[in-house]
PDB file of C-alpha atoms in Angstrom:
ATOM      1  CA  MET A1398       0.039   0.058   0.027  1.00 54.00           C
ATOM      2  CA  GLU A1399       1.258   3.637  -1.263  1.00 73.00           C
ATOM      3  CA  ARG A1400       1.725   6.162   1.829  1.00 87.00           C
ATOM      4  CA  ALA A1401       0.563   9.732   1.921  1.00 90.00           C
ATOM      5  CA  THR A1402       3.346  11.877   1.513  1.00 91.00           C
ATOM      6  CA  SER A1403       4.336  14.889   3.471  1.00 92.00           C
ATOM      7  CA  ALA A1404       2.621  17.253   1.211  1.00 94.00           C
ATOM      8  CA  GLU A1405      -0.429  15.359   1.418  1.00 95.00           C
ATOM      9  CA  VAL A1406      -0.161  14.898   5.397  1.00 96.00           C
ATOM     10  CA  GLU A1407      -0.046  18.798   5.460  1.00 96.00           C
ATOM     11  CA  GLY A1408      -2.728  19.640   3.257  1.00 96.00           C
ATOM     12  CA  ALA A1409      -4.666  16.933   4.566  1.00 97.00           C
ATOM     13  CA  VAL A1410      -4.204  18.371   8.683  1.00 98.00           C
ATOM     14  CA  ALA A1411      -4.615  21.855   7.286  1.00 97.00           C
ATOM     15  CA  ALA A1412      -8.170  20.704   5.651  1.00 97.00           C
ATOM     16  CA  ILE A1413      -9.779  18.780   8.406  1.00 97.00           C
ATOM     17  CA  PHE A1414      -8.331  20.738  11.363  1.00 98.00           C
ATOM     18  CA  PRO A1415      -8.326  24.705   9.657  1.00 98.00           C
ATOM     19  CA  GLU A1416      -8.716  26.089  13.671  1.00 98.00           C
ATOM     20  CA  ALA A1417      -5.587  24.221  14.721  1.00 97.00           C
ATOM     21  CA  GLY A1418      -2.860  26.699  15.997  1.00 97.00           C
ATOM     22  CA  PRO A1419       0.507  26.230  15.768  1.00 97.00           C
ATOM     23  CA  ALA A1420       1.338  24.154  18.410  1.00 97.00           C
ATOM     24  CA  ARG A1421      -1.909  21.763  17.920  1.00 98.00           C
ATOM     25  CA  ARG A1422      -0.995  21.881  13.812  1.00 98.00           C
ATOM     26  CA  MET A1423       2.448  20.544  14.848  1.00 98.00           C
ATOM     27  CA  ARG A1424       1.278  17.701  16.789  1.00 98.00           C
ATOM     28  CA  LEU A1425      -1.487  16.708  14.464  1.00 98.00           C
ATOM     29  CA  LEU A1426       1.666  16.544  11.704  1.00 97.00           C
ATOM     30  CA  LEU A1427       3.466  14.350  13.670  1.00 97.00           C
ATOM     31  CA  TYR A1428       0.616  12.329  14.732  1.00 97.00           C
ATOM     32  CA  ALA A1429      -0.415  12.032  10.879  1.00 97.00           C
ATOM     33  CA  HIS A1430       3.233  11.207   9.454  1.00 96.00           C
ATOM     34  CA  MET A1431       4.010   8.838  12.165  1.00 95.00           C
ATOM     35  CA  ARG A1432       0.384   6.809  11.021  1.00 94.00           C
ATOM     36  CA  HIS A1433       0.328   7.795   7.311  1.00 93.00           C
ATOM     37  CA  SER A1434       3.668   8.163   5.796  1.00 92.00           C
ATOM     38  CA  ASN A1435       6.809   5.984   5.100  1.00 90.00           C
ATOM     39  CA  LEU A1436       8.627   8.050   7.587  1.00 93.00           C
ATOM     40  CA  ARG A1437      10.319   6.986  10.388  1.00 94.00           C
ATOM     41  CA  THR A1438      10.028   8.434  14.143  1.00 95.00           C
ATOM     42  CA  MET A1439      13.477  10.435  13.388  1.00 96.00           C
ATOM     43  CA  GLU A1440      12.780  11.776  10.236  1.00 96.00           C
ATOM     44  CA  ILE A1441       9.593  12.794  11.020  1.00 96.00           C
ATOM     45  CA  GLY A1442      11.061  14.970  14.086  1.00 96.00           C
ATOM     46  CA  ARG A1443      13.868  16.056  11.838  1.00 96.00           C
ATOM     47  CA  LEU A1444      11.387  17.517   9.139  1.00 95.00           C
ATOM     48  CA  TYR A1445       9.455  19.610  11.991  1.00 96.00           C
ATOM     49  CA  GLY A1446      12.544  20.349  14.319  1.00 96.00           C
ATOM     50  CA  ARG A1447      11.568  17.914  16.776  1.00 97.00           C
ATOM     51  CA  THR A1448      13.037  15.112  18.894  1.00 96.00           C
ATOM     52  CA  HIS A1449      11.850  11.283  17.962  1.00 94.00           C
ATOM     53  CA  GLY A1450      10.426  11.574  21.253  1.00 96.00           C
ATOM     54  CA  ALA A1451       8.144  14.478  20.775  1.00 96.00           C
ATOM     55  CA  VAL A1452       6.775  12.164  17.592  1.00 97.00           C
ATOM     56  CA  PHE A1453       5.599   9.536  20.215  1.00 96.00           C
ATOM     57  CA  LEU A1454       4.289  11.960  22.836  1.00 97.00           C
ATOM     58  CA  ALA A1455       1.976  13.462  19.913  1.00 97.00           C
ATOM     59  CA  VAL A1456       1.095  10.555  18.901  1.00 97.00           C
ATOM     60  CA  ARG A1457       0.195   9.082  22.645  1.00 97.00           C
ATOM     61  CA  ASP A1458      -1.718  12.120  23.593  1.00 98.00           C
ATOM     62  CA  LEU A1459      -3.248  12.631  20.432  1.00 98.00           C
ATOM     63  CA  GLU A1460      -4.825   8.721  20.613  1.00 97.00           C
ATOM     64  CA  ALA A1461      -5.437   9.292  23.990  1.00 98.00           C
ATOM     65  CA  GLU A1462      -7.479  12.547  23.289  1.00 98.00           C
ATOM     66  CA  ALA A1463      -9.547  10.434  20.783  1.00 98.00           C
ATOM     67  CA  THR A1464     -10.639   7.870  23.301  1.00 98.00           C
ATOM     68  CA  GLU A1465     -11.744  10.627  25.582  1.00 98.00           C
ATOM     69  CA  THR A1466     -13.659  13.052  22.824  1.00 97.00           C
ATOM     70  CA  PRO A1467     -15.654  11.204  20.492  1.00 98.00           C
ATOM     71  CA  ALA A1468     -15.651  14.022  17.861  1.00 97.00           C
ATOM     72  CA  PHE A1469     -12.253  14.308  17.943  1.00 98.00           C
ATOM     73  CA  ALA A1470     -12.082  10.535  16.893  1.00 98.00           C
ATOM     74  CA  THR A1471     -14.186  11.322  14.295  1.00 98.00           C
ATOM     75  CA  ARG A1472     -11.919  14.193  12.697  1.00 98.00           C
ATOM     76  CA  LEU A1473      -9.108  11.363  13.256  1.00 97.00           C
ATOM     77  CA  ARG A1474     -11.064   9.192  11.085  1.00 97.00           C
ATOM     78  CA  ALA A1475     -11.960  11.431   8.507  1.00 97.00           C
ATOM     79  CA  LEU A1476      -7.821  12.491   8.248  1.00 97.00           C
ATOM     80  CA  ALA A1477      -7.302   9.050   7.698  1.00 95.00           C
ATOM     81  CA  LYS A1478      -9.600   8.228   5.029  1.00 95.00           C
ATOM     82  CA  ARG A1479      -8.335  11.211   3.512  1.00 94.00           C
ATOM     83  CA  LEU A1480      -4.592   9.836   3.795  1.00 94.00           C
ATOM     84  CA  GLU A1481      -5.521   6.343   2.288  1.00 88.00           C
ATOM     85  CA  LYS A1482      -4.353   4.970  -0.438  1.00 70.00           C
ATOM     86  CA  ASN A1483      -5.226   1.861  -2.348  1.00 40.00           C
TER      87      ASN A1483
END
């Protein structure tokens, strides 16, 4: 299965979370790259000037938020659907 490019990830995050401020958008980008691109954590971190630990924390925190907030979980599913390639 083909994975999303950085441009596709950035476009999808901007389209589905247009209200996200800079810090929130960064966490969403880290999450989306980790889940939907071929980049490894070190590469994702380097791309955005973050550590690989920051990538893991963003994924952990956003997935925890999704379990607590159904509306947010729905938006993450919409993000995944937009980035899916068959």
